[in-house]
C-alpha cells in the first residue's frame, strides 16, 4: 500500500505502477525511465518528499523520462537487481538498461545535475551492492560470530 500523498500524485500525474513481472516490458517501451522505489512511507518521511518531487522532475526535464512507481511487493527483488542500498530511490534506465540511481532526497539543483549526467551516459551493469554505512565496519570483531 502506498501513502495517501503518493497515491494522489500517481493519480494526478497518471504515473503507473510496475512490478517484477512487467517492469522489463514497461522500461523497454520508453527511451528513458525513472523507477520510483518509495520504501516504507510510514518509516521514511522522505518517500512522500520524492513522491511530490518526481512529477516536478518530469516537468523540469520536459518529459524526457517516463516515471513509474515500483509495487511494494516487488521492491526488494528489484532492489537486489539494481543494487541500491537506501530508500527512497529513483533508478534510471535507457531502453530497459541501467543508467544510475539517486537515493534519498537531494537538493533541487543536485537532482537536475545528477539526472542530466545519467541521461547522457552509456548503460552499464548496476554497481556492486554495498551495505549502508551504519552496517559496514572494518572491525573484524563485528564479524567473528559468522566464522
mmCIF file of C-alpha atoms in Angstrom:
data_model
loop_
_atom_site.group_PDB
_atom_site.id
_atom_site.type_symbol
_atom_site.label_atom_id
_atom_site.label_comp_id
_atom_site.label_asym_id
_atom_site.label_seq_id
_atom_site.Cartn_x
_atom_site.Cartn_y
_atom_site.Cartn_z
ATOM 1 C CA UNK A 1 0.000 0.000 0.000
ATOM 2 C CA UNK A 2 1.252 3.463 -0.904
ATOM 3 C CA UNK A 3 0.980 6.612 1.165
ATOM 4 C CA UNK A 4 -2.023 8.888 0.547
ATOM 5 C CA UNK A 5 0.349 11.504 -0.909
ATOM 6 C CA UNK A 6 1.939 9.050 -3.352
ATOM 7 C CA UNK A 7 -1.487 7.709 -4.317
ATOM 8 C CA UNK A 8 -2.717 11.237 -5.013
ATOM 9 C CA UNK A 9 0.400 12.129 -7.044
ATOM 10 C CA UNK A 10 0.169 8.887 -9.032
ATOM 11 C CA UNK A 11 -3.452 9.553 -9.908
ATOM 12 C CA UNK A 12 -2.983 13.244 -10.662
ATOM 13 C CA UNK A 13 0.022 12.662 -12.951
ATOM 14 C CA UNK A 14 -1.039 9.242 -14.264
ATOM 15 C CA UNK A 15 2.108 7.519 -13.055
ATOM 16 C CA UNK A 16 1.773 3.760 -13.491
ATOM 17 C CA UNK A 17 2.727 1.069 -11.003
ATOM 18 C CA UNK A 18 5.113 -1.609 -12.253
ATOM 19 C CA UNK A 19 6.124 -4.902 -10.726
ATOM 20 C CA UNK A 20 8.702 -7.577 -11.339
ATOM 21 C CA UNK A 21 6.533 -9.306 -13.970
ATOM 22 C CA UNK A 22 6.036 -6.252 -16.220
ATOM 23 C CA UNK A 23 8.955 -3.956 -15.480
ATOM 24 C CA UNK A 24 11.060 -5.057 -18.457
ATOM 25 C CA UNK A 25 8.237 -4.505 -20.954
ATOM 26 C CA UNK A 26 7.499 -1.081 -19.453
ATOM 27 C CA UNK A 27 11.142 0.038 -19.436
ATOM 28 C CA UNK A 28 11.870 -1.242 -22.934
ATOM 29 C CA UNK A 29 8.835 0.652 -24.280
ATOM 30 C CA UNK A 30 10.371 4.030 -23.296
ATOM 31 C CA UNK A 31 13.692 5.606 -24.192
ATOM 32 C CA UNK A 32 14.254 6.759 -20.606
ATOM 33 C CA UNK A 33 12.516 5.517 -17.470
ATOM 34 C CA UNK A 34 12.689 6.559 -13.820
ATOM 35 C CA UNK A 35 11.572 3.848 -11.415
ATOM 36 C CA UNK A 36 10.493 5.177 -8.033
ATOM 37 C CA UNK A 37 11.132 2.837 -5.100
ATOM 38 C CA UNK A 38 9.318 4.596 -2.236
ATOM 39 C CA UNK A 39 10.125 2.125 0.527
ATOM 40 C CA UNK A 40 8.114 2.121 3.739
ATOM 41 C CA UNK A 41 6.403 5.517 3.830
ATOM 42 C CA UNK A 42 5.384 5.030 7.463
ATOM 43 C CA UNK A 43 9.041 4.842 8.435
ATOM 44 C CA UNK A 44 10.622 7.074 5.772
ATOM 45 C CA UNK A 45 9.232 10.612 5.579
ATOM 46 C CA UNK A 46 11.469 11.211 2.538
ATOM 47 C CA UNK A 47 9.256 8.858 0.500
ATOM 48 C CA UNK A 48 6.491 11.439 0.399
ATOM 49 C CA UNK A 49 9.023 14.150 -0.477
ATOM 50 C CA UNK A 50 10.180 12.194 -3.541
ATOM 51 C CA UNK A 51 6.554 11.429 -4.452
ATOM 52 C CA UNK A 52 5.973 15.177 -4.748
ATOM 53 C CA UNK A 53 9.334 15.906 -6.406
ATOM 54 C CA UNK A 54 9.092 13.211 -9.111
ATOM 55 C CA UNK A 55 6.383 14.905 -11.245
ATOM 56 C CA UNK A 56 8.318 18.173 -10.929
ATOM 57 C CA UNK A 57 11.448 16.433 -12.228
ATOM 58 C CA UNK A 58 9.500 15.072 -15.195
ATOM 59 C CA UNK A 59 8.319 18.593 -15.977
ATOM 60 C CA UNK A 60 11.777 20.160 -15.458
ATOM 61 C CA UNK A 61 13.309 17.676 -17.901
ATOM 62 C CA UNK A 62 10.490 18.293 -20.394
ATOM 63 C CA UNK A 63 9.199 14.742 -20.072
ATOM 64 C CA UNK A 64 12.417 13.106 -21.260
ATOM 65 C CA UNK A 65 11.831 10.143 -18.947
ATOM 66 C CA UNK A 66 8.686 8.165 -18.147
ATOM 67 C CA UNK A 67 8.197 7.657 -14.400
ATOM 68 C CA UNK A 68 6.747 4.566 -12.757
ATOM 69 C CA UNK A 69 6.285 3.501 -9.150
ATOM 70 C CA UNK A 70 7.533 0.043 -8.181
ATOM 71 C CA UNK A 71 4.953 -2.020 -6.301
ATOM 72 C CA UNK A 72 5.671 -2.719 -2.643
ATOM 73 C CA UNK A 73 5.601 -6.467 -3.371
ATOM 74 C CA UNK A 74 8.364 -6.150 -5.990
ATOM 75 C CA UNK A 75 10.586 -3.569 -4.289
ATOM 76 C CA UNK A 76 13.035 -5.920 -2.559
ATOM 77 C CA UNK A 77 13.551 -8.216 -5.545
ATOM 78 C CA UNK A 78 14.089 -5.273 -7.852
ATOM 79 C CA UNK A 79 16.304 -3.561 -5.281
ATOM 80 C CA UNK A 80 18.662 -6.538 -5.478
ATOM 81 C CA UNK A 81 18.541 -6.358 -9.280
ATOM 82 C CA UNK A 82 19.507 -2.665 -9.387
ATOM 83 C CA UNK A 83 21.713 -2.882 -6.263
ATOM 84 C CA UNK A 84 20.978 0.277 -4.347
ATOM 85 C CA UNK A 85 21.133 0.391 -0.570
ATOM 86 C CA UNK A 86 18.710 3.112 0.571
ATOM 87 C CA UNK A 87 15.082 4.140 0.105
ATOM 88 C CA UNK A 88 13.502 6.127 -1.368
ATOM 89 C CA UNK A 89 15.337 5.665 -4.652
ATOM 90 C CA UNK A 90 14.956 6.630 -8.289
ATOM 91 C CA UNK A 91 16.524 4.190 -10.742
ATOM 92 C CA UNK A 92 17.069 5.493 -14.261
ATOM 93 C CA UNK A 93 17.059 3.232 -17.312
ATOM 94 C CA UNK A 94 17.564 3.707 -21.047
ATOM 95 C CA UNK A 95 15.531 1.223 -23.093
ATOM 96 C CA UNK A 96 15.487 -1.017 -20.027
ATOM 97 C CA UNK A 97 19.233 -0.807 -19.330
ATOM 98 C CA UNK A 98 20.671 0.629 -16.114
ATOM 99 C CA UNK A 99 21.985 4.208 -16.077
ATOM 100 C CA UNK A 100 22.153 5.015 -12.366
ATOM 101 C CA UNK A 101 20.279 5.590 -9.128
ATOM 102 C CA UNK A 102 19.528 8.529 -6.860
ATOM 103 C CA UNK A 103 18.963 7.566 -3.238
ATOM 104 C CA UNK A 104 17.068 9.547 -0.634
ATOM 105 C CA UNK A 105 16.239 13.237 -1.174
ATOM 106 C CA UNK A 106 18.611 15.703 -2.856
ATOM 107 C CA UNK A 107 18.603 19.452 -3.307
ATOM 108 C CA UNK A 108 16.800 20.512 -6.488
ATOM 109 C CA UNK A 109 19.964 21.514 -8.369
ATOM 110 C CA UNK A 110 21.623 18.236 -7.406
ATOM 111 C CA UNK A 111 18.675 16.315 -8.866
ATOM 112 C CA UNK A 112 18.952 18.214 -12.138
ATOM 113 C CA UNK A 113 22.725 17.712 -12.335
ATOM 114 C CA UNK A 114 22.546 14.007 -11.468
ATOM 115 C CA UNK A 115 19.715 13.320 -13.925
ATOM 116 C CA UNK A 116 21.397 15.236 -16.758
ATOM 117 C CA UNK A 117 24.559 13.187 -16.199
ATOM 118 C CA UNK A 118 22.690 9.887 -16.124
ATOM 119 C CA UNK A 119 20.720 10.598 -19.271
ATOM 120 C CA UNK A 120 23.934 11.162 -21.234
ATOM 121 C CA UNK A 121 25.935 8.153 -20.035
ATOM 122 C CA UNK A 122 26.072 4.736 -21.606
ATOM 123 C CA UNK A 123 24.094 1.957 -19.910
ATOM 124 C CA UNK A 124 26.078 -0.340 -17.639
ATOM 125 C CA UNK A 125 25.632 -3.022 -15.039
ATOM 126 C CA UNK A 126 24.485 -1.707 -11.659
ATOM 127 C CA UNK A 127 27.361 -1.145 -9.211
ATOM 128 C CA UNK A 128 28.289 -3.881 -6.744
ATOM 129 C CA UNK A 129 25.914 -3.971 -3.801
ATOM 130 C CA UNK A 130 27.240 -2.202 -0.715
ATOM 131 C CA UNK A 131 25.898 -2.311 2.810
ATOM 132 C CA UNK A 132 24.588 1.006 4.151
ATOM 133 C CA UNK A 133 27.292 2.888 6.018
ATOM 134 C CA UNK A 134 25.992 2.183 9.551
ATOM 135 C CA UNK A 135 26.131 -1.564 8.774
ATOM 136 C CA UNK A 136 29.628 -1.724 7.297
ATOM 137 C CA UNK A 137 32.626 -1.661 9.608
ATOM 138 C CA UNK A 138 36.289 -2.503 9.366
ATOM 139 C CA UNK A 139 36.350 -4.127 12.787
ATOM 140 C CA UNK A 140 36.818 -7.896 12.397
ATOM 141 C CA UNK A 141 35.340 -8.461 15.861
ATOM 142 C CA UNK A 142 31.960 -7.417 14.418
ATOM 143 C CA UNK A 143 32.135 -10.392 12.061
ATOM 144 C CA UNK A 144 33.748 -13.061 14.269
ATOM 145 C CA UNK A 145 30.422 -14.651 15.125
ATOM 146 C CA UNK A 146 29.979 -15.590 11.428
ATOM 147 C CA UNK A 147 33.107 -17.778 11.373
#
